Coordinates of C-alpha atoms and ligand atoms in Angstrom, one line a residue:
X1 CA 85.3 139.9 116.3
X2 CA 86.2 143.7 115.7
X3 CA 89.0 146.1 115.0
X4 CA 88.9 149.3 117.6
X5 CA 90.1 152.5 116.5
X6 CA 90.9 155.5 118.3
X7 CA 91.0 159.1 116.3
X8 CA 92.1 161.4 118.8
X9 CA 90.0 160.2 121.4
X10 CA 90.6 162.8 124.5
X11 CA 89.1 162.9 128.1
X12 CA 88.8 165.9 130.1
X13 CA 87.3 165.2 134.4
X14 CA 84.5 167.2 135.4
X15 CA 87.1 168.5 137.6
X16 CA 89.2 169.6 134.2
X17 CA 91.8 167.5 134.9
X18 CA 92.9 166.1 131.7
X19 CA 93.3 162.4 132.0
X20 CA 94.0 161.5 128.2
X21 CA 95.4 164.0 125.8
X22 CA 94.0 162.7 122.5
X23 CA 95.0 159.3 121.5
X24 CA 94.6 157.6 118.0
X25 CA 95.6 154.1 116.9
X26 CA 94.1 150.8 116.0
X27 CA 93.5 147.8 117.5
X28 CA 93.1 145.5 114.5
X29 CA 90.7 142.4 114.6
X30 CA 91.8 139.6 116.4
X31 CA 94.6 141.6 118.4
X32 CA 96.0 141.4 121.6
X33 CA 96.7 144.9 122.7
X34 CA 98.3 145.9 126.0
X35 CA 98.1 149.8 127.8
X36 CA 101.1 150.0 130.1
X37 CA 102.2 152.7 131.9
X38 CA 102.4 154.0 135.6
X39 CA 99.9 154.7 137.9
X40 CA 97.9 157.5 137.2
X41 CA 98.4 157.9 133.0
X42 CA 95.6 157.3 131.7
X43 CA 94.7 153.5 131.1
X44 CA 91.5 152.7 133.2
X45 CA 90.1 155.7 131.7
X46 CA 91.4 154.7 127.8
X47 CA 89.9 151.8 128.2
X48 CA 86.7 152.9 130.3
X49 CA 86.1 154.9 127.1
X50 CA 86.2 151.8 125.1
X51 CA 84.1 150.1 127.4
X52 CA 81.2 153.4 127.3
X53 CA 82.0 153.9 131.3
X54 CA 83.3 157.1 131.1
X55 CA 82.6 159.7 128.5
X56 CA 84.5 160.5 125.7
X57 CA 85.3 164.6 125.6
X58 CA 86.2 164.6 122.4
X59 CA 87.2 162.7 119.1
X60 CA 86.2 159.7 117.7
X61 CA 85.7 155.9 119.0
X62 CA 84.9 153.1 116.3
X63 CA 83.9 149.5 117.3
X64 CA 83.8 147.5 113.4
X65 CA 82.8 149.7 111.5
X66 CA 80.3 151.8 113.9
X67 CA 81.3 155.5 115.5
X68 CA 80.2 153.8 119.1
X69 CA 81.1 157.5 121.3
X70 CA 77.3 157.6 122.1
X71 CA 76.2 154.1 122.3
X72 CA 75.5 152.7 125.3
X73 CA 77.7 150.2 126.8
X74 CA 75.6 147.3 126.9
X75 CA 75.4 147.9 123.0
X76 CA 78.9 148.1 122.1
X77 CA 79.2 144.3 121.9
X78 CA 81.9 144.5 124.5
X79 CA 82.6 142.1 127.6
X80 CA 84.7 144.1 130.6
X81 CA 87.4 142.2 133.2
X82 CA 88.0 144.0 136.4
X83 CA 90.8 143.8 139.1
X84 CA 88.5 142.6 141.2
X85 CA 86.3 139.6 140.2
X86 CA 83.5 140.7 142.7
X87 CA 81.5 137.3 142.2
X88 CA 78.0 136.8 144.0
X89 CA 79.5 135.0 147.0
X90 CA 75.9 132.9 147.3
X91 CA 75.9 131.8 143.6
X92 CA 77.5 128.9 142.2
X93 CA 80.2 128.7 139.6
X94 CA 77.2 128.3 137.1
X95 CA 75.0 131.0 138.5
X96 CA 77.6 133.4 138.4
X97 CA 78.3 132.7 134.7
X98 CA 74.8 132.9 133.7
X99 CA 74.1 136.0 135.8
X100 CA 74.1 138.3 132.7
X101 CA 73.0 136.4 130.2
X102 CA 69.8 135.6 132.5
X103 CA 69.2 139.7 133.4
X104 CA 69.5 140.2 129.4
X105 CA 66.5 137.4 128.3
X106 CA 68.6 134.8 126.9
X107 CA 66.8 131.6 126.7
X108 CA 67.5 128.7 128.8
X109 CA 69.2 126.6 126.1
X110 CA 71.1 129.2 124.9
X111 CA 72.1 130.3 128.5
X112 CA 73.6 126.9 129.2
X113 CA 75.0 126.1 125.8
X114 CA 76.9 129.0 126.5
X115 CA 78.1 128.6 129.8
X116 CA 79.4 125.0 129.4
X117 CA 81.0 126.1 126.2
X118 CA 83.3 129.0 128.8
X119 CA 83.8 126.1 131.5
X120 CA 84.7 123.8 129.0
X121 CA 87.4 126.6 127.5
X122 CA 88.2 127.2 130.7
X123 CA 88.8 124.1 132.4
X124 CA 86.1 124.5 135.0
X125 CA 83.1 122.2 134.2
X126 CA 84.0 120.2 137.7
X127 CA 83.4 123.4 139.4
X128 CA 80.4 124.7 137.9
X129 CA 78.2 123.7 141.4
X130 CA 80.9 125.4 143.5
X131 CA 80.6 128.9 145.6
X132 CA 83.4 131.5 145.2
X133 CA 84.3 131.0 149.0
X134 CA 85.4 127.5 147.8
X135 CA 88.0 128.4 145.5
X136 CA 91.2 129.7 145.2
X137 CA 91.9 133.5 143.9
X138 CA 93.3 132.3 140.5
X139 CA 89.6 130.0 140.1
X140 CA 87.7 133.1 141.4
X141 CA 89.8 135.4 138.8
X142 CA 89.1 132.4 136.1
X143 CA 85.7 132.6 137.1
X144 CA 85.3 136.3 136.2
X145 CA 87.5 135.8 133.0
X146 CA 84.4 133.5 132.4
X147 CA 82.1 135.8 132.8
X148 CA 83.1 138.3 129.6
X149 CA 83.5 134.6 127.6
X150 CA 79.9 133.6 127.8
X151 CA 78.8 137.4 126.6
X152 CA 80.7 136.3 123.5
X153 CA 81.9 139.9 122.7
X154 CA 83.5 141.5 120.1
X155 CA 86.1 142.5 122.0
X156 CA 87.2 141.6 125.2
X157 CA 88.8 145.1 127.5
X158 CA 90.8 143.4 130.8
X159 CA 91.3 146.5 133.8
X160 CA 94.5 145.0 135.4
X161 CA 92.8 141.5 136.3
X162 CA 96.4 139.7 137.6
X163 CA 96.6 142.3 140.1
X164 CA 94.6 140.7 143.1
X165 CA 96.8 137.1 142.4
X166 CA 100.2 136.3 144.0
X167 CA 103.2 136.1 141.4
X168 CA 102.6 132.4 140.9
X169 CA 99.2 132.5 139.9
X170 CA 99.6 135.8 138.0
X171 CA 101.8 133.4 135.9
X172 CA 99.6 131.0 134.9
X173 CA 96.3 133.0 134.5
X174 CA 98.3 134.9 132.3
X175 CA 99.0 132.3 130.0
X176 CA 95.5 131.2 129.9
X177 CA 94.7 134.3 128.9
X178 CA 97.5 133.7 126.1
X179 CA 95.8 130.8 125.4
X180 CA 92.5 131.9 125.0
X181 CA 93.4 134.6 123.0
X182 CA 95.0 132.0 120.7
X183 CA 92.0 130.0 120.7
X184 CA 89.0 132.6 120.6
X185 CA 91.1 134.8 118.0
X186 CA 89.9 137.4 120.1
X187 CA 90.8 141.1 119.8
X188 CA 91.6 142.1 123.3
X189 CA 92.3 145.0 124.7
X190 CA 94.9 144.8 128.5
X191 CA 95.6 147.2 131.0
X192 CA 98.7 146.7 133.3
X193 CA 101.1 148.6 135.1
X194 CA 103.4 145.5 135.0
X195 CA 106.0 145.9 132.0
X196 CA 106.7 141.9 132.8
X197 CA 102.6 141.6 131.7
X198 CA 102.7 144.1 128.8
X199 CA 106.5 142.2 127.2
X200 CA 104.9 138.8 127.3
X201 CA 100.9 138.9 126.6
X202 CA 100.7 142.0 124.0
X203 CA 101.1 141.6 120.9
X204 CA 101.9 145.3 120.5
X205 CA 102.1 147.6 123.3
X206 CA 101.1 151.0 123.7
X207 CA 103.4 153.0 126.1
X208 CA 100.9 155.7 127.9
X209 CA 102.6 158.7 130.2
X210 CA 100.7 161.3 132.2
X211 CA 97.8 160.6 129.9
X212 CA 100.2 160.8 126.2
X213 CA 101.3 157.8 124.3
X214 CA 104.8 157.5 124.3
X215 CA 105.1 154.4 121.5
X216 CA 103.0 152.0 120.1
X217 CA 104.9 148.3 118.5
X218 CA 106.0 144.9 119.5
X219 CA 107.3 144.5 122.5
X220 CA 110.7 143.3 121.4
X221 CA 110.7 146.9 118.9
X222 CA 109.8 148.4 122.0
X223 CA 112.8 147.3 124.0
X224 CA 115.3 147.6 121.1
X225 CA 114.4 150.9 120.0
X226 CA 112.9 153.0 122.7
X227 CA 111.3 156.3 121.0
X228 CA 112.4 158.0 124.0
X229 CA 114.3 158.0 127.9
X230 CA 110.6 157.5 129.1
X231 CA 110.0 154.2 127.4
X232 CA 113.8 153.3 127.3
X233 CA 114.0 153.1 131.3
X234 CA 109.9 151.6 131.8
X235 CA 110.5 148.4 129.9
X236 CA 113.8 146.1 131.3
X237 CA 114.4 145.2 134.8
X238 CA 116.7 146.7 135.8
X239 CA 116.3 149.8 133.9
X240 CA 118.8 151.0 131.4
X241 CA 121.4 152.9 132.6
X242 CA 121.6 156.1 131.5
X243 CA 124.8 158.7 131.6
X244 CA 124.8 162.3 130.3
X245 CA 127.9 164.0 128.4
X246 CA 129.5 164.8 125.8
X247 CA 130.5 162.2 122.9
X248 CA 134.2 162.8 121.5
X249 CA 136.8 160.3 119.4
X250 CA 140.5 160.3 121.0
X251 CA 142.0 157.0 121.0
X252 CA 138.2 155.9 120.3
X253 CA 135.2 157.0 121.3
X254 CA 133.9 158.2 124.8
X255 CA 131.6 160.1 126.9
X256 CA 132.7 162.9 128.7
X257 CA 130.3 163.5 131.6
X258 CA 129.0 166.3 133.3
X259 CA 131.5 166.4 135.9
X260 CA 134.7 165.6 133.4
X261 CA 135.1 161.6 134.1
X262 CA 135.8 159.5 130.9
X263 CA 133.6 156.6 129.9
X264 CA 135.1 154.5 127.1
X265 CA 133.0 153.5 124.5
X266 CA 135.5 151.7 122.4
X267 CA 136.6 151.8 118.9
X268 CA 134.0 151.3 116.5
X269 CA 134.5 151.1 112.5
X270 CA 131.6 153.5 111.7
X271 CA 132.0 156.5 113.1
X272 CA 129.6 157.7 115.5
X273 CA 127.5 160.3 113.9
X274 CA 127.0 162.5 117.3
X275 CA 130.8 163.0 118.3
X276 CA 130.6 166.2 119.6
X277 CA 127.3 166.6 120.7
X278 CA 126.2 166.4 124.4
X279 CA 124.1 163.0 124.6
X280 CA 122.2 161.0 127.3
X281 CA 124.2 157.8 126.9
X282 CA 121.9 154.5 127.1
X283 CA 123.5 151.1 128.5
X284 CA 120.9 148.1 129.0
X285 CA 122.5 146.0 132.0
X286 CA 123.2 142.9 129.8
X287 CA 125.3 144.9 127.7
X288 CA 127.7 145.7 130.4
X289 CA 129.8 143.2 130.3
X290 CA 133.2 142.3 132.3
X291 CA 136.2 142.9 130.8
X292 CA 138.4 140.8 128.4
X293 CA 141.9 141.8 127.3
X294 CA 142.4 144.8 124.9
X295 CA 138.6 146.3 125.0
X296 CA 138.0 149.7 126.3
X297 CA 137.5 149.4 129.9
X298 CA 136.6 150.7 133.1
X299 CA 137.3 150.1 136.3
X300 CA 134.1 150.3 138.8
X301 CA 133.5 149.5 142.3
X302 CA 131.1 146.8 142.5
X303 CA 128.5 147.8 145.7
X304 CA 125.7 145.2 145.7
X305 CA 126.0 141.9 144.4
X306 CA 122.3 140.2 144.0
X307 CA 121.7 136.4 142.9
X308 CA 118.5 135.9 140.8
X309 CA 119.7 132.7 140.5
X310 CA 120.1 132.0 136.6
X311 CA 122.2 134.9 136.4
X312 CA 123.3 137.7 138.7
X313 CA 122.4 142.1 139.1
X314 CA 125.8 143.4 139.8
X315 CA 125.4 147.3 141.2
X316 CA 128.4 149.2 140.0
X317 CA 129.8 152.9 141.0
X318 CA 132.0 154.7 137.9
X319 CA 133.4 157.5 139.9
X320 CA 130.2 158.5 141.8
X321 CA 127.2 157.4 139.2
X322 CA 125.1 154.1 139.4
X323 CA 125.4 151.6 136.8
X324 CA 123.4 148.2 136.9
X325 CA 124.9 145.1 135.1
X326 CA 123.6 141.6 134.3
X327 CA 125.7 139.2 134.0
X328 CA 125.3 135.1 134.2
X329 CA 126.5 133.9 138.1
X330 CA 129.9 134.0 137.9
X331 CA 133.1 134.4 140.4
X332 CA 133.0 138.0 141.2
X333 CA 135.2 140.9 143.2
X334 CA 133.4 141.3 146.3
X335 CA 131.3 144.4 147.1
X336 CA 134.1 147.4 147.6
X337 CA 136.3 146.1 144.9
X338 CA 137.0 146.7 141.6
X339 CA 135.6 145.2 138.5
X340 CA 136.9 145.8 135.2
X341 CA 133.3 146.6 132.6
X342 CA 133.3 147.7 129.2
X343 CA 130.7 148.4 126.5
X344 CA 132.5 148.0 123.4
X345 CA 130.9 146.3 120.8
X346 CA 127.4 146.5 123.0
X347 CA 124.3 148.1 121.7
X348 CA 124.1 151.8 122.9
X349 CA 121.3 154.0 123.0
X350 CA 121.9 157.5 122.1
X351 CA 119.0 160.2 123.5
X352 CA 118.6 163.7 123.2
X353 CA 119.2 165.0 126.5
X354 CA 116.7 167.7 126.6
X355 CA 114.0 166.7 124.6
X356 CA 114.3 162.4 125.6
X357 CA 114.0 161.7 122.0
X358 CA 116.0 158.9 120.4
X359 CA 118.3 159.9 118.0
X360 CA 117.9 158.2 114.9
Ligands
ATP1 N1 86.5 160.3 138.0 C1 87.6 161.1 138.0 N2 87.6 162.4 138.2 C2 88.7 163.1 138.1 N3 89.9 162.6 137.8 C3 90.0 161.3 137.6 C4 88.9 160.5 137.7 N4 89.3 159.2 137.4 C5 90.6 159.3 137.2 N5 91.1 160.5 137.3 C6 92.4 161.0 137.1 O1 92.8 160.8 135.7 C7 94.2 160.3 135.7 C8 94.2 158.9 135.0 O2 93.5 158.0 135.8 P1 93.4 156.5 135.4 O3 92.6 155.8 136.5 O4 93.0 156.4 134.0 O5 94.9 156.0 135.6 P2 95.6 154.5 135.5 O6 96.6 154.6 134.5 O7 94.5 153.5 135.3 O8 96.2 154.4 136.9 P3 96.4 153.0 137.9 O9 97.5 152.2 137.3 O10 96.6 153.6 139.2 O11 95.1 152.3 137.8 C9 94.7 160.3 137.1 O12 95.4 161.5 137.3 C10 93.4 160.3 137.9 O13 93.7 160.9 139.2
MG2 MG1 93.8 151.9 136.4

């Protein structure tokens, strides 16, 4: 296995579009490392500069110990995972698997010694005579995941390879590929638009945005202390609600907004250092809570009531602005009638307004 380190690795499109702006971390050996972000910011390429299929314009990529920028991908040590598994539809299970290793020279023995060794991991040695047509879009996925096991790699770099599976199966490939993580003590490398993906397979996450990363920790750090609104309202569904006005203590704290309401924020014992300054207010929806006698309270119109089930979205209006809350199923107003929420005591995310940055 290998540590990956980026030193202001940058890529610039023959067409001068600037896909990513100069990253630099590390992946240490034996991580699980996650790229999320939306559409469009930069994480095929990040990671098809890892993976030597795309140039790098500038900077510095290191596989171990070795500057890889010019080595060829089939040298890096490196086994890929794409969205789609694109199997040989006429080759078995087994033929698939051995593909590569049987266009690189491996010899016979070691060829199959290795491919019953990825079944076994896998759970697939029952399928090993099977065509693709024969199995299920998790299998085929499994299949492919198989693929980058019996090139033994360094490092393993996953392009989105849920995507193609329905939410059931995206469920339980991804904990295989928890599990094999665990087991292989493999430093991977996962792409995914899906923050639901990047919270519970990474280890760390880095945030990416229009081709700049946003944050780089755990994902619990990530979700406590978003660096900025960007990250704050990506990770958490629903999104963190977010107000803009002015903080000021009278009778307790509060947020004047824009257009003049007042938002209670209740009477805390330290004082808050940014009374006075204009804010952008963050409330995760599980911190807006109902009522009980003698906190700060609002009263809000509730609009939309939706069951999940284990607990329930409640979509608010505080004169005119959207607020989410999560809340376990409980006897509620109906939609049109009032609710009485407060925030007091909840954790509150302060932001500057016109940068996004968190105030610390
Ligand atoms: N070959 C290319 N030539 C020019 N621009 C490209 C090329 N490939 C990607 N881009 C641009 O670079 C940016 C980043 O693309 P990239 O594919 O890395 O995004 P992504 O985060 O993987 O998005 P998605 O979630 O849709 O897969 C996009 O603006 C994209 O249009
Ligand atoms: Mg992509």
């Amino acid at each position: 296995m290998a540590s990956v380190q980026l030193d202001r690795v940058r890529k610039v499109y023959d067409n001068g579009q600037v896909a990513v702006h100069g990253a630099s971390f590390e992946i240490a050996d034996g991580e699980l490392m996650v790229l999320v972000g939306p559409s469009g910011c930069g994480k095929s390429t990040l990671l098809r500069m890892i993976a030597g299929l795309e140039e790098i314009s500038d900077g510095n990529l290191l596989i171990g110990e070795r500057r890889v920028n010019d080595v060829a991908p089939k040298d890096r040590d490196i086994a890929m995972v794409f969205q789609s598994y694109a199997l040989y539809p006429h080759m078995t299970v087994a033929d698939n698997l051995a593909f590569g290793l049987k266009l690189r020279g491996a010899p016979r023995a070691e060829i199959d010694r290795r491919v019953n060794a990825a079944a076994e991991t896998l759970g697939m040695t029952h399928m090993l005579g099977k065509l693709p047509r024969e199995m299920s879009g998790g299998q085929r996925q499994r299949v492919a995941l198989g693929r980058a096991l019996v090139r033994e790699p360094s490092v393993f770099l996953l392009d989105e390879p849920l995507s193609n599976l329905d939410a059931k199966l995206r469920h339980s490939v991804r904990t295989e590929i928890g599990r094999l993580h665990r087991q292989l003590g493999a430093t991977m490398v996962y792409v995914t638009h899906d923050q639901v993906e990047a919270m519970t397979l990474g280890q760390r996450i880095v945030v990416l945005k229009d081709g700049e990363i946003q944050q780089i920790d755990t994902p619990m750090a990530l979700y406590e202390k978003p660096a900025n609104l960007f990250v704050a309202g990506f990770l958490g569904s629903p999104a963190m609600n977010v107000l803009y006005g002015t903080l000021h203590q009278a009778d307790g704290l509060h947020l004047s907004l824009d257009d003049g309401t007042q938002l209670p924020l209740g009477h805390a014992l330290v004082a808050n250092p940014w009374s006075g300054r204009r804010v952008a207010l963050g409330v995760r929806p599980e911190h807006l809570l109902p009522a009980g006698i003698g906190k700060a309270a609002f009263e809000a119109q509730v609009e939309l009531i939706e069951p999940v089930g284990n607990e329930v979205f409640v979509n608010l209006t505080y004169a005119g602005h959207a607020l989410v809350a999560r809340m376990p199923p409980q006897r509620l107003p109906e939609p049109g009638q009032a609710l009485r929420v407060t925030v007091e005591g909840a954790v509150l995310h302060f932001f500057d307004p016109d940068t996004g940055l968190r105030l610390a």
